[in-house]
Tab-separated table of C-alpha atoms in Angstrom:
chain	number	residue	atom	x	y	z
A	13	MET	CA	5.438	1.627	-41.270
A	14	SER	CA	8.530	0.137	-42.823
A	15	THR	CA	11.784	-0.029	-40.939
A	16	PRO	CA	14.751	1.975	-42.231
A	17	ARG	CA	16.448	-1.232	-43.261
A	18	GLY	CA	15.241	-2.485	-46.603
A	19	ARG	CA	15.338	-6.172	-45.890
A	20	GLY	CA	15.196	-8.707	-43.124
A	21	ARG	CA	13.808	-8.276	-39.628
A	22	ARG	CA	15.421	-6.430	-36.773
A	23	PRO	CA	16.950	-8.776	-34.207
A	24	ALA	CA	14.046	-10.655	-32.649
A	25	ALA	CA	15.439	-10.444	-29.113
A	26	GLU	CA	15.105	-6.651	-28.996
A	27	ASP	CA	11.555	-6.791	-30.361
A	28	THR	CA	10.553	-9.393	-27.821
A	29	ARG	CA	12.151	-7.683	-24.862
A	30	GLY	CA	10.472	-4.408	-25.833
A	31	ALA	CA	7.133	-6.135	-26.310
A	32	ILE	CA	7.383	-7.646	-22.836
A	33	VAL	CA	8.200	-4.272	-21.259
A	34	LYS	CA	5.267	-2.685	-23.071
A	35	ALA	CA	2.874	-5.420	-21.926
A	36	ALA	CA	4.190	-5.144	-18.367
A	37	ARG	CA	3.693	-1.362	-18.352
A	38	GLU	CA	0.084	-1.734	-19.436
A	39	GLU	CA	-0.610	-4.459	-16.872
A	40	PHE	CA	1.021	-2.550	-13.993
A	41	ALA	CA	-0.787	0.693	-14.903
A	42	ARG	CA	-4.119	-1.101	-15.070
A	43	ALA	CA	-3.955	-3.462	-12.116
A	44	GLY	CA	-1.173	-2.262	-9.808
A	45	TYR	CA	2.026	-3.999	-8.851
A	46	ASP	CA	0.968	-6.741	-6.461
A	47	ALA	CA	-1.924	-7.987	-8.567
A	48	VAL	CA	0.215	-8.611	-11.667
A	49	SER	CA	2.300	-11.781	-11.878
A	50	MET	CA	5.248	-12.497	-14.166
A	51	ARG	CA	3.092	-15.252	-15.634
A	52	ALA	CA	0.279	-12.791	-16.452
A	53	ILE	CA	2.747	-10.445	-18.144
A	54	ALA	CA	4.136	-13.329	-20.187
A	55	ARG	CA	0.594	-14.214	-21.241
A	56	ALA	CA	-0.178	-10.589	-22.207
A	57	ALA	CA	3.046	-10.412	-24.239
A	58	GLY	CA	2.454	-13.811	-25.815
A	59	VAL	CA	5.767	-15.293	-24.681
A	60	ASP	CA	6.963	-18.124	-22.481
A	61	PRO	CA	7.283	-17.115	-18.796
A	62	ALA	CA	10.821	-18.549	-18.763
A	63	LEU	CA	11.856	-15.767	-21.128
A	64	LEU	CA	10.960	-13.122	-18.537
A	65	HIS	CA	13.189	-14.822	-16.002
A	66	HIS	CA	15.925	-14.934	-18.614
A	67	TYR	CA	15.808	-11.143	-19.063
A	68	TRP	CA	15.041	-9.982	-15.489
A	69	GLU	CA	15.995	-11.295	-12.075
A	70	GLY	CA	12.461	-10.839	-10.826
A	71	LYS	CA	9.357	-8.684	-10.829
A	72	PRO	CA	11.010	-5.690	-9.090
A	73	ALA	CA	13.690	-5.476	-11.794
A	74	LEU	CA	11.105	-5.698	-14.561
A	75	PHE	CA	8.963	-3.058	-12.858
A	76	VAL	CA	11.845	-0.625	-12.545
A	77	GLU	CA	12.600	-0.967	-16.243
A	78	THR	CA	8.905	-0.588	-17.021
A	79	VAL	CA	8.520	2.777	-15.317
A	80	ALA	CA	11.983	4.089	-16.024
A	81	VAL	CA	12.133	7.075	-18.305
A	82	PRO	CA	15.231	7.503	-20.414
A	83	ILE	CA	16.588	10.463	-18.488
A	84	ASP	CA	19.936	11.519	-17.124
A	85	PRO	CA	19.206	13.108	-13.710
A	86	GLU	CA	22.602	14.818	-13.630
A	87	ALA	CA	22.002	16.549	-16.957
A	88	ILE	CA	18.479	17.581	-15.934
A	89	VAL	CA	19.664	19.050	-12.655
A	90	ALA	CA	22.510	20.898	-14.400
A	91	ASN	CA	20.035	22.329	-16.889
A	92	ILE	CA	17.820	23.549	-14.028
A	93	VAL	CA	20.463	25.085	-11.805
A	94	ASP	CA	22.746	26.551	-14.489
A	95	GLY	CA	21.392	29.881	-15.674
A	96	PRO	CA	19.716	32.786	-13.922
A	97	ARG	CA	18.683	31.914	-10.387
A	98	GLU	CA	15.232	33.497	-10.787
A	99	GLY	CA	14.485	30.956	-13.524
A	100	VAL	CA	15.089	27.797	-11.463
A	101	GLY	CA	11.364	27.190	-10.826
A	102	ALA	CA	10.364	27.715	-14.453
A	103	ARG	CA	13.151	25.430	-15.682
A	104	ALA	CA	12.203	22.724	-13.157
A	105	VAL	CA	8.587	22.806	-14.365
A	106	ALA	CA	9.650	22.760	-18.028
A	107	SER	CA	11.909	19.745	-17.417
A	108	PHE	CA	9.134	17.918	-15.609
A	109	PHE	CA	6.627	18.326	-18.417
A	110	SER	CA	9.172	17.552	-21.109
A	111	ILE	CA	9.688	14.182	-19.439
A	112	TRP	CA	6.145	13.228	-18.468
A	113	ASP	CA	3.727	14.978	-20.809
A	114	GLY	CA	3.696	12.363	-23.576
A	115	PRO	CA	1.139	9.559	-23.868
A	116	SER	CA	3.468	6.631	-23.143
A	117	HIS	CA	5.086	8.437	-20.227
A	118	ARG	CA	1.675	9.156	-18.715
A	119	LEU	CA	1.154	5.420	-18.554
A	120	ARG	CA	4.530	5.054	-16.828
A	121	PHE	CA	3.514	7.665	-14.290
A	122	ALA	CA	0.249	5.821	-13.568
A	123	ALA	CA	2.152	2.548	-13.118
A	124	LEU	CA	4.724	4.235	-10.898
A	125	LEU	CA	2.080	5.880	-8.726
A	126	ARG	CA	0.051	2.698	-8.403
A	127	GLY	CA	3.209	0.847	-7.467
A	128	ALA	CA	4.342	3.408	-4.914
A	129	VAL	CA	0.900	3.652	-3.340
A	130	GLY	CA	0.448	-0.073	-3.077
A	131	SER	CA	3.846	-1.370	-2.125
A	132	GLU	CA	6.527	-0.291	0.335
A	133	GLU	CA	9.043	-2.192	-1.808
A	134	LEU	CA	8.298	0.233	-4.649
A	135	ALA	CA	7.715	3.370	-2.584
A	136	ARG	CA	11.344	3.220	-1.439
A	137	PRO	CA	12.956	3.510	-4.910
A	138	LEU	CA	10.552	6.325	-5.801
A	139	ARG	CA	11.518	8.210	-2.646
A	140	GLU	CA	15.200	7.663	-3.240
A	141	PHE	CA	15.062	8.564	-6.882
A	142	LEU	CA	13.062	11.744	-6.374
A	143	VAL	CA	14.931	12.995	-3.398
A	144	ALA	CA	18.516	11.862	-3.882
A	145	GLU	CA	18.634	12.067	-7.651
A	146	VAL	CA	16.503	15.009	-8.602
A	147	PHE	CA	14.982	17.498	-6.181
A	148	GLY	CA	17.559	16.910	-3.452
A	149	ARG	CA	20.358	17.634	-5.905
A	150	ILE	CA	18.686	20.860	-6.946
A	151	THR	CA	18.333	22.149	-3.371
A	152	ARG	CA	21.956	21.150	-2.683
A	153	GLU	CA	23.032	23.130	-5.720
A	154	THR	CA	20.924	26.176	-4.834
A	155	GLY	CA	21.977	25.894	-1.181
A	156	VAL	CA	18.519	26.655	0.278
A	157	GLU	CA	17.473	25.461	3.741
A	158	PRO	CA	15.846	23.203	4.814
A	159	GLY	CA	16.853	21.449	1.584
A	160	PRO	CA	15.181	18.072	2.120
A	161	LEU	CA	11.822	19.606	3.069
A	162	ARG	CA	11.905	22.008	0.113
A	163	ALA	CA	12.794	19.087	-2.170
A	164	GLY	CA	9.845	17.140	-0.721
A	165	LEU	CA	7.445	20.043	-1.250
A	166	SER	CA	8.587	20.390	-4.866
A	167	ALA	CA	8.080	16.679	-5.477
A	168	SER	CA	4.645	16.926	-3.813
A	169	GLN	CA	3.491	19.735	-6.086
A	170	LEU	CA	4.616	18.069	-9.306
A	171	ILE	CA	3.468	14.574	-8.347
A	172	GLY	CA	0.079	16.071	-7.425
A	173	VAL	CA	-0.139	17.771	-10.819
A	174	ALA	CA	0.791	14.550	-12.629
A	175	THR	CA	-1.800	12.647	-10.564
A	176	MET	CA	-4.570	15.079	-11.483
A	177	ARG	CA	-3.517	15.529	-15.138
A	178	TYR	CA	-2.515	11.984	-16.112
A	179	VAL	CA	-4.384	9.691	-13.733
A	180	VAL	CA	-7.474	11.227	-12.107
A	181	GLU	CA	-7.933	13.406	-15.236
A	182	LEU	CA	-9.539	16.412	-13.619
A	183	PRO	CA	-10.845	18.319	-16.688
A	184	PRO	CA	-9.290	21.773	-16.076
A	185	MET	CA	-5.951	20.118	-15.302
A	186	VAL	CA	-6.154	18.030	-18.484
A	187	GLU	CA	-7.333	20.863	-20.739
A	188	ALA	CA	-4.729	23.400	-19.591
A	189	SER	CA	-1.686	23.734	-21.821
A	190	VAL	CA	1.778	23.156	-20.427
A	191	GLU	CA	2.342	26.918	-20.856
A	192	GLU	CA	-0.725	27.816	-18.737
A	193	LEU	CA	0.228	25.342	-16.036
A	194	SER	CA	3.782	26.654	-16.018
A	195	VAL	CA	2.623	30.208	-15.329
A	196	TRP	CA	1.136	28.938	-12.066
A	197	LEU	CA	3.658	26.266	-11.141
A	198	GLY	CA	6.873	28.136	-11.988
A	199	PRO	CA	6.598	30.588	-9.064
A	200	THR	CA	5.629	27.780	-6.675
A	201	LEU	CA	8.700	25.734	-7.580
A	202	GLN	CA	10.850	28.864	-7.562
A	203	ARG	CA	9.828	29.580	-3.955
A	204	TYR	CA	10.444	25.971	-2.866
A	205	LEU	CA	13.738	25.437	-4.706
A	206	ALA	CA	15.546	28.740	-4.890
A	207	ASP	CA	14.044	31.709	-3.011
B	24	MET	CA	-12.375	0.054	27.851
B	25	SER	CA	-15.872	-0.074	29.232
B	26	THR	CA	-18.749	1.580	27.448
B	27	PRO	CA	-20.487	4.520	29.137
B	28	ARG	CA	-23.540	2.362	29.755
B	29	GLY	CA	-23.187	0.191	32.801
B	30	ARG	CA	-24.945	-2.851	31.536
B	31	GLY	CA	-25.837	-4.668	28.403
B	32	ARG	CA	-24.183	-4.346	24.997
B	33	ARG	CA	-24.610	-1.559	22.534
B	34	PRO	CA	-26.888	-2.499	19.647
B	35	ALA	CA	-25.080	-5.219	17.734
B	36	ALA	CA	-26.063	-3.846	14.313
B	37	GLU	CA	-24.035	-0.652	14.782
B	38	ASP	CA	-20.997	-2.598	15.993
B	39	THR	CA	-21.179	-4.966	13.061
B	40	ARG	CA	-21.709	-2.280	10.437
B	41	GLY	CA	-18.755	-0.332	11.855
B	42	ALA	CA	-16.574	-3.440	11.942
B	43	ILE	CA	-17.344	-4.130	8.275
B	44	VAL	CA	-16.471	-0.558	7.258
B	45	LYS	CA	-13.199	-0.781	9.199
B	46	ALA	CA	-12.289	-4.113	7.575
B	47	ALA	CA	-13.197	-2.738	4.138
B	48	ARG	CA	-11.024	0.354	4.665
B	49	GLU	CA	-8.016	-1.781	5.555
B	50	GLU	CA	-8.530	-4.109	2.599
B	51	PHE	CA	-9.004	-1.255	0.092
B	52	ALA	CA	-5.960	0.630	1.412
B	53	ARG	CA	-3.829	-2.497	1.192
B	54	ALA	CA	-4.934	-4.057	-2.065
B	55	GLY	CA	-6.756	-1.376	-4.067
B	56	TYR	CA	-10.351	-1.293	-5.182
B	57	ASP	CA	-10.591	-3.827	-7.988
B	58	ALA	CA	-8.673	-6.558	-6.189
B	59	VAL	CA	-10.969	-6.585	-3.146
B	60	SER	CA	-14.272	-8.452	-3.338
B	61	MET	CA	-17.308	-8.060	-1.081
B	62	ARG	CA	-16.708	-11.689	-0.107
B	63	ALA	CA	-13.115	-10.927	0.964
B	64	ILE	CA	-14.310	-7.998	3.078
B	65	ALA	CA	-16.959	-10.192	4.706
B	66	ARG	CA	-14.260	-12.743	5.487
B	67	ALA	CA	-11.953	-10.071	6.972
B	68	ALA	CA	-14.804	-8.734	9.112
B	69	GLY	CA	-15.910	-12.236	10.129
B	70	VAL	CA	-19.480	-11.847	8.897
B	71	ASP	CA	-21.742	-13.443	6.331
B	72	PRO	CA	-21.422	-11.857	2.852
B	73	ALA	CA	-25.217	-11.493	2.730
B	74	LEU	CA	-24.973	-8.947	5.524
B	75	LEU	CA	-22.850	-6.632	3.329
B	76	HIS	CA	-25.505	-6.733	0.641
B	77	HIS	CA	-28.106	-5.968	3.290
B	78	TYR	CA	-26.277	-2.763	4.304
B	79	TRP	CA	-24.925	-1.583	0.934
B	80	GLU	CA	-26.222	-1.773	-2.612
B	81	GLY	CA	-22.840	-2.816	-3.908
B	82	LYS	CA	-19.091	-2.344	-3.669
B	83	PRO	CA	-19.120	1.296	-4.894
B	84	ALA	CA	-21.525	2.300	-2.093
B	85	LEU	CA	-19.433	0.510	0.527
B	86	PHE	CA	-16.249	2.100	-0.840
B	87	VAL	CA	-17.687	5.601	-0.695
B	88	GLU	CA	-18.658	5.090	2.947
B	89	THR	CA	-15.236	3.620	3.646
B	90	VAL	CA	-13.276	6.629	2.461
B	91	ALA	CA	-15.803	9.276	3.480
B	92	VAL	CA	-14.640	11.612	6.192
B	93	PRO	CA	-17.277	13.090	8.458
B	94	ILE	CA	-17.070	16.587	7.036
B	95	ASP	CA	-19.517	19.238	5.955
B	96	PRO	CA	-18.020	20.815	2.795
B	97	GLU	CA	-20.253	23.852	3.080
B	98	ALA	CA	-19.061	24.612	6.610
B	99	ILE	CA	-15.424	24.069	5.643
B	100	VAL	CA	-15.684	26.374	2.661
B	101	ALA	CA	-17.443	29.030	4.759
B	102	ASN	CA	-14.679	28.788	7.347
B	103	ILE	CA	-12.039	29.275	4.627
B	104	VAL	CA	-13.619	32.181	2.757
B	105	ASP	CA	-15.077	34.094	5.724
B	106	GLY	CA	-12.414	36.224	7.359
B	107	PRO	CA	-9.522	38.273	5.991
B	108	ARG	CA	-8.883	37.564	2.318
B	109	GLU	CA	-5.111	37.344	2.843
B	110	GLY	CA	-5.700	34.348	5.130
B	111	VAL	CA	-7.595	32.158	2.623
B	112	GLY	CA	-4.536	30.031	1.788
B	113	ALA	CA	-3.541	29.493	5.413
B	114	ARG	CA	-7.097	28.553	6.385
B	115	ALA	CA	-7.399	26.131	3.445
B	116	VAL	CA	-4.181	24.385	4.514
B	117	ALA	CA	-5.274	24.280	8.174
B	118	SER	CA	-8.638	22.744	7.198
B	119	PHE	CA	-6.943	20.154	5.043
B	120	PHE	CA	-4.615	18.959	7.784
B	121	SER	CA	-7.339	19.036	10.430
B	122	ILE	CA	-9.273	16.568	8.291
B	123	TRP	CA	-6.508	14.264	7.050
B	124	ASP	CA	-3.654	14.342	9.534
B	125	GLY	CA	-4.909	11.618	11.883
B	126	PRO	CA	-3.934	7.937	11.657
B	127	SER	CA	-7.315	6.552	10.597
B	128	HIS	CA	-7.831	9.297	8.038
B	129	ARG	CA	-4.414	8.604	6.522
B	130	LEU	CA	-5.662	5.112	5.791
B	131	ARG	CA	-8.755	6.600	4.156
B	132	PHE	CA	-6.559	8.792	1.996
B	133	ALA	CA	-4.476	5.798	0.898
B	134	ALA	CA	-7.642	3.865	0.024
B	135	LEU	CA	-9.086	6.845	-1.822
B	136	LEU	CA	-5.903	7.414	-3.824
B	137	ARG	CA	-5.524	3.742	-4.705
B	138	GLY	CA	-9.165	3.702	-5.785
B	139	ALA	CA	-8.891	6.853	-7.872
B	140	VAL	CA	-5.653	5.734	-9.516
B	141	GLY	CA	-6.951	2.297	-10.355
B	142	SER	CA	-10.525	2.857	-11.372
B	143	GLU	CA	-12.328	5.384	-13.550
B	144	GLU	CA	-15.503	4.528	-11.623
B	145	LEU	CA	-13.844	5.898	-8.486
B	146	ALA	CA	-11.833	8.693	-10.074
B	147	ARG	CA	-15.079	10.385	-11.095
B	148	PRO	CA	-16.516	10.852	-7.575
B	149	LEU	CA	-13.140	12.085	-6.348
B	150	ARG	CA	-12.997	14.650	-9.138
B	151	GLU	CA	-16.550	15.770	-8.521
B	152	PHE	CA	-16.154	15.948	-4.774
B	153	LEU	CA	-12.908	17.892	-4.876
B	154	VAL	CA	-13.880	20.295	-7.554
B	155	ALA	CA	-17.591	20.847	-7.139
B	156	GLU	CA	-17.764	20.533	-3.380
B	157	VAL	CA	-14.558	21.988	-2.061
B	158	PHE	CA	-11.983	23.857	-4.139
B	159	GLY	CA	-14.440	24.927	-6.830
B	160	ARG	CA	-16.690	26.476	-4.198
B	161	ILE	CA	-13.772	28.382	-2.751
B	162	THR	CA	-12.752	29.900	-6.090
B	163	ARG	CA	-16.404	30.766	-6.802
B	164	GLU	CA	-16.565	32.549	-3.458
B	165	THR	CA	-13.288	34.390	-3.941
B	166	GLY	CA	-14.214	35.162	-7.565
B	167	VAL	CA	-10.751	34.485	-9.016
B	168	GLU	CA	-10.224	33.484	-12.654
B	169	PRO	CA	-9.764	30.919	-14.115
B	170	GLY	CA	-11.571	29.356	-11.140
B	171	PRO	CA	-11.608	25.701	-12.248
B	172	LEU	CA	-7.887	25.670	-13.076
B	173	ARG	CA	-6.978	27.369	-9.791
B	174	ALA	CA	-9.178	24.858	-7.946
B	175	GLY	CA	-7.385	22.036	-9.759
B	176	LEU	CA	-3.945	23.409	-8.895
B	177	SER	CA	-4.938	23.690	-5.229
B	178	ALA	CA	-6.196	20.120	-5.206
B	179	SER	CA	-2.967	19.018	-6.935
B	180	GLN	CA	-0.745	20.619	-4.318
B	181	LEU	CA	-2.619	19.183	-1.338
B	182	ILE	CA	-3.155	15.741	-2.857
B	183	GLY	CA	0.563	15.657	-3.652
B	184	VAL	CA	1.407	16.538	-0.051
B	185	ALA	CA	-0.942	13.853	1.276
B	186	THR	CA	0.567	11.315	-1.139
B	187	MET	CA	4.104	12.059	0.029
B	188	ARG	CA	3.248	12.373	3.742
B	189	TYR	CA	0.717	9.574	4.219
B	190	VAL	CA	1.403	7.070	1.448
B	191	VAL	CA	4.908	7.253	-0.041
B	192	GLU	CA	6.211	8.488	3.349
B	193	LEU	CA	9.056	10.640	2.149
B	194	PRO	CA	10.971	11.260	5.422
B	195	PRO	CA	11.196	15.083	5.400
B	196	MET	CA	7.495	15.280	4.510
B	197	VAL	CA	6.606	12.865	7.332
B	198	GLU	CA	8.862	14.468	9.929
B	199	ALA	CA	7.765	18.056	9.282
B	200	SER	CA	5.119	19.396	11.650
B	201	VAL	CA	1.819	20.684	10.311
B	202	GLU	CA	3.029	24.165	11.311
B	203	GLU	CA	6.232	23.874	9.255
B	204	LEU	CA	4.356	22.561	6.241
B	205	SER	CA	1.791	25.326	6.544
B	206	VAL	CA	4.462	28.036	6.372
B	207	TRP	CA	5.324	26.727	2.895
B	208	LEU	CA	1.902	25.664	1.671
B	209	GLY	CA	-0.147	28.633	2.909
B	210	PRO	CA	1.328	31.118	0.388
B	211	THR	CA	0.996	28.561	-2.438
B	212	LEU	CA	-2.699	28.025	-1.740
B	213	GLN	CA	-3.188	31.754	-1.216
B	214	ARG	CA	-1.819	32.443	-4.693
B	215	TYR	CA	-3.979	29.751	-6.303
B	216	LEU	CA	-7.208	30.474	-4.446
B	217	ALA	CA	-7.331	34.187	-3.696
B	218	ASP	CA	-4.565	36.372	-5.158
């Protein structure tokens, strides 16, 4: 496909940085966090290892960028909690799938899960992100008790679904549409987050 | 601790086989499936690699034994579906925790999850075990539709809980008692499996 600009190349630095992140995502998803070195990522991306150290302080920083999804937790939480209270669960499920249910984001989820399962260093940011930034904010907004446990149960249900749909690929969980899944998951999240 | 027998050692073969399985479980839980070689397990167990090949046909066979829990799926399913229908969810949750909520079984879960996330070869047995042997049998017994999707949702919820409680160690999910968790999870599983 041609770029919108008629002539010249886009700035090479952006291309290269993006290519490195893409290679890193594939390597982390395939082999886990510990097993992948900066050197191996450089090799997969076809660049000099020094370039990786120019862009990122170290492997943790590169990993975080690799699995990050371009989301604004505050906006997502506002979208979930604003509106009729009986729709909190359905809106939480809809937000979750709108973020994760695309092919490149599935790969991010696999990398994130592999990282969190294999490394305490990476489990911590996942815990903090999920609880402080997303589900914990929702239960604070809805005022349910015990908030942290309900936030944890919500994260458990959706992380389990993503594990079975995107990683383990259990056929009925892969074949179901987002709409079918939401019919089942909406009431579960509603009970955990708002009832 | 002394063994019940007053004299002599127990047969060395059993000790050695058990020691290899224990070493393999720790290595798989720590480093994942692909990254661990039969040779590395032999080294960790302090035995000759040839001995591993004497006991097991290959790494997949050793892995399966490593993560296997001594359960009888048929008996578990019978225990869940026999009895009042409104208690199916609560009994499913109780069975799950009775199997997984001990320290050595947590390690098995971590190894199993790392294996299933990292390797299609291992994701397949997990899928088949969960669906054909456990949750799929329950939905066949309770006769709910669509059975395979409801079985998948049940597996998703409990695998998510085990991931957060045993692997990612989200504090509220670790600190909650099995009783507290069951109050929340019982109705979820009841809706998926029997309502």
